XYZ file of C-alpha atoms in Angstrom:
249
model
C 19.571 12.077 24.982
C 18.012 13.536 21.723
C 14.993 11.939 20.416
C 15.402 11.502 16.281
C 13.077 12.984 13.770
C 12.367 11.834 10.400
C 10.674 14.642 8.246
C 9.299 14.138 4.886
C 9.456 16.935 2.260
C 6.934 15.938 -0.178
C 7.832 18.933 -2.656
C 5.560 19.259 -5.310
C 3.897 16.001 -5.605
C 0.516 14.643 -4.792
C -2.878 15.036 -5.338
C -5.306 15.319 -2.642
C -6.452 12.276 -2.851
C -2.927 10.693 -2.963
C -1.241 12.689 0.065
C -4.655 12.223 2.209
C -3.720 8.227 1.213
C 0.186 8.637 2.297
C -1.339 10.882 5.328
C -3.579 7.928 6.278
C -0.723 5.162 6.244
C 1.798 6.950 7.851
C -1.119 7.745 10.501
C -1.626 3.794 11.274
C 1.950 2.671 10.955
C 3.358 5.033 12.716
C 0.781 4.778 16.166
C 4.425 2.829 18.506
C 7.161 5.070 16.564
C 10.268 5.246 18.904
C 10.879 8.643 16.831
C 9.308 11.867 15.718
C 8.302 11.604 12.874
C 7.126 14.985 10.600
C 5.609 15.536 6.973
C 5.121 18.441 5.291
C 3.091 18.486 2.118
C 2.187 21.559 -0.309
C 0.647 24.244 1.410
C -2.174 23.651 -0.803
C -2.400 20.151 1.291
C -2.087 20.955 4.820
C -5.903 21.405 5.850
C -6.562 17.851 4.298
C -3.291 15.915 5.741
C -3.568 17.635 9.057
C -7.400 16.302 9.436
C -5.740 12.848 8.528
C -3.293 13.084 11.099
C -4.994 14.887 14.030
C -4.879 12.381 17.096
C -1.779 10.687 15.209
C 1.989 10.795 16.573
C 2.690 12.243 12.856
C 3.491 15.792 13.365
C 3.037 18.295 10.314
C 4.534 20.919 9.388
C 5.227 23.339 5.959
C 7.804 23.530 3.198
C 8.422 26.678 3.565
C 7.202 30.472 5.198
C 7.370 34.070 4.759
C 9.759 35.982 6.763
C 6.631 38.537 6.872
C 3.355 38.177 8.946
C 1.501 40.336 7.004
C 0.940 42.650 4.041
C 0.998 43.216 0.219
C 2.974 40.098 -0.448
C 0.930 38.069 -3.679
C 1.839 34.148 -3.537
C 3.456 34.058 0.539
C 2.275 32.356 3.337
C 2.798 33.837 6.900
C 4.025 31.757 10.063
C 0.654 32.333 12.088
C -1.056 31.294 9.043
C 0.809 27.986 8.962
C 0.219 27.795 13.279
C -3.231 28.060 12.200
C -2.882 25.120 10.515
C -1.692 23.451 12.433
C 1.998 22.912 11.737
C 4.183 22.868 14.321
C 7.393 22.522 12.065
C 8.498 25.006 8.657
C 11.464 23.823 6.640
C 13.582 27.431 6.197
C 16.437 27.377 3.373
C 15.308 24.286 1.180
C 18.546 23.999 -1.058
C 15.655 24.027 -3.850
C 14.691 27.623 -2.921
C 17.591 28.546 -2.324
C 19.525 27.870 -5.979
C 15.953 27.640 -7.906
C 14.290 30.906 -6.193
C 16.942 33.498 -4.839
C 16.763 32.894 -0.614
C 19.777 34.460 0.432
C 21.367 33.540 3.750
C 19.977 37.382 5.427
C 16.267 36.013 3.488
C 16.525 32.628 4.991
C 17.697 34.245 8.317
C 14.770 35.852 8.034
C 12.507 33.504 8.011
C 13.677 31.382 10.633
C 12.735 33.988 12.858
C 9.322 34.606 11.442
C 8.608 31.104 12.630
C 9.823 31.111 15.706
C 7.981 34.229 16.545
C 4.791 31.944 14.987
C 5.736 29.578 17.703
C 6.736 26.805 14.793
C 9.811 24.817 14.871
C 12.399 25.382 11.957
C 14.346 23.022 10.228
C 17.405 25.275 8.795
C 18.248 23.562 5.459
C 22.292 23.866 4.795
C 24.443 22.437 2.691
C 26.806 22.913 -0.960
C 26.971 22.131 -4.139
C 29.296 19.522 -6.145
C 31.124 22.179 -7.209
C 31.811 23.564 -3.576
C 32.498 20.362 -2.099
C 34.612 19.909 -4.733
C 36.499 22.920 -4.136
C 37.401 21.330 -0.219
C 34.330 24.762 0.245
C 31.835 22.740 2.091
C 32.381 23.709 6.056
C 32.808 28.039 4.634
C 29.625 27.432 3.024
C 28.253 26.185 6.028
C 29.608 28.222 8.375
C 28.347 30.501 5.898
C 24.664 29.999 6.558
C 24.699 29.234 9.672
C 26.630 32.433 10.516
C 23.685 34.040 8.989
C 20.579 32.941 11.334
C 23.784 32.861 14.641
C 24.351 36.551 14.028
C 21.194 38.023 13.696
C 19.236 36.222 16.489
C 21.926 34.429 19.023
C 22.631 31.271 19.733
C 19.583 30.315 21.947
C 17.966 30.375 19.031
C 18.656 27.070 18.357
C 17.312 25.721 21.958
C 13.800 25.705 19.635
C 14.779 24.637 16.065
C 16.310 21.890 13.861
C 18.991 21.842 11.249
C 19.159 20.100 9.020
C 21.959 18.975 6.666
C 21.233 18.690 2.742
C 24.117 18.098 0.294
C 22.460 19.743 -2.733
C 25.199 17.459 -4.985
C 23.131 14.179 -2.837
C 19.769 15.636 -3.413
C 17.168 13.388 -5.892
C 20.683 12.044 -7.386
C 20.401 8.318 -6.365
C 24.417 9.766 -5.050
C 24.476 9.612 -1.145
C 27.441 11.285 1.135
C 28.996 8.285 2.608
C 28.450 8.340 6.408
C 31.965 9.822 7.258
C 30.971 12.684 4.555
C 28.352 13.384 6.634
C 29.315 12.629 9.954
C 31.613 15.753 8.809
C 29.603 17.576 7.877
C 27.400 17.219 11.133
C 30.101 17.803 13.594
C 30.907 20.757 11.811
C 27.514 22.106 12.646
C 27.536 21.659 16.422
C 31.391 22.619 16.584
C 30.017 25.539 15.171
C 27.343 25.585 17.901
C 29.382 24.671 21.023
C 32.155 27.256 20.291
C 29.235 29.555 21.003
C 26.311 27.169 23.632
C 27.808 23.981 24.443
C 24.282 22.561 25.976
C 22.730 23.901 23.086
C 24.882 22.169 20.618
C 24.398 19.257 22.596
C 20.380 19.063 22.097
C 20.366 20.107 19.213
C 19.371 17.467 16.350
C 20.432 17.951 13.238
C 19.330 15.231 10.453
C 21.180 14.496 7.012
C 18.802 14.999 3.847
C 20.537 13.172 0.543
C 19.227 10.456 -0.854
C 18.177 8.737 2.374
C 16.702 4.941 1.583
C 15.739 2.046 3.696
C 18.654 0.171 2.921
C 21.007 3.130 4.020
C 19.232 5.457 6.685
C 20.877 2.451 9.685
C 23.961 2.980 8.685
C 23.894 7.130 8.497
C 21.677 7.380 11.794
C 24.531 5.191 13.492
C 26.642 8.426 12.900
C 26.922 10.121 16.611
C 26.325 13.402 15.246
C 22.861 12.548 12.848
C 19.930 13.006 14.694
C 17.405 11.689 11.929
C 16.402 12.603 8.281
C 15.002 15.421 6.015
C 13.647 12.702 3.423
C 12.666 13.752 0.037
C 11.582 10.935 -2.968
C 11.112 8.033 -0.063
C 8.890 9.579 1.855
C 6.450 9.317 -0.708
C 6.017 5.992 -0.483
C 4.520 4.820 3.033
C 7.014 1.991 4.113
C 9.842 2.736 2.578
C 9.066 6.114 5.003
C 7.997 4.128 7.940
C 12.096 2.311 7.619
C 13.717 5.081 7.410
C 11.921 6.528 10.936
C 12.289 2.345 11.762
C 16.010 2.548 11.489
C 16.078 5.878 13.470
C 14.895 4.417 16.598
């Protein structure tokens, strides 16, 4: 039985005051949660959000990590540094990192490995652009992105990992993939892993990330291969995020 995970990606939002207030509200509201909950604030807010969440049911995560462990890489943050601040998760391969900052499939695989070396659980993001979906290339894109990690690290690496399917055309647009579209993508991802190791595939949590809101969460999470969500904008409003968490339980 896979325990659902709902992770909030706060992206480039919030002030010191607002993120601590949000963390406080989530800590208080998540006491009896039936799902695992994590939040991923900006790097500069990790310490204060981590302090606010300490001892609570809400885990801390980072929005990215460097592929390198140390060295002359100005502006990067190593996975081991994140672990020192109490992070349990690190998002790698988010669509914005891929499209805006040029993170290649190979680099994402390196970041995935770096996160695991530091004891973090990587949340590997996969997803297609609108033009790719319209060209019926969804499965080939997902297969390529997933294959970069599988071919480099092997299927056993997914025993301690999470995948998030994020259709890029449904992020921040107000458009959500239908439950049928989302389930089909999740089933394809799980099937690719099952072809290598059925037990690993069965235990892997695959999250949906694409304009999840309190009013559509339950329908999405009812799908057989959707094990929670990677939540963007709705995670910035405590009650909305907690309602999504309740829907996953």
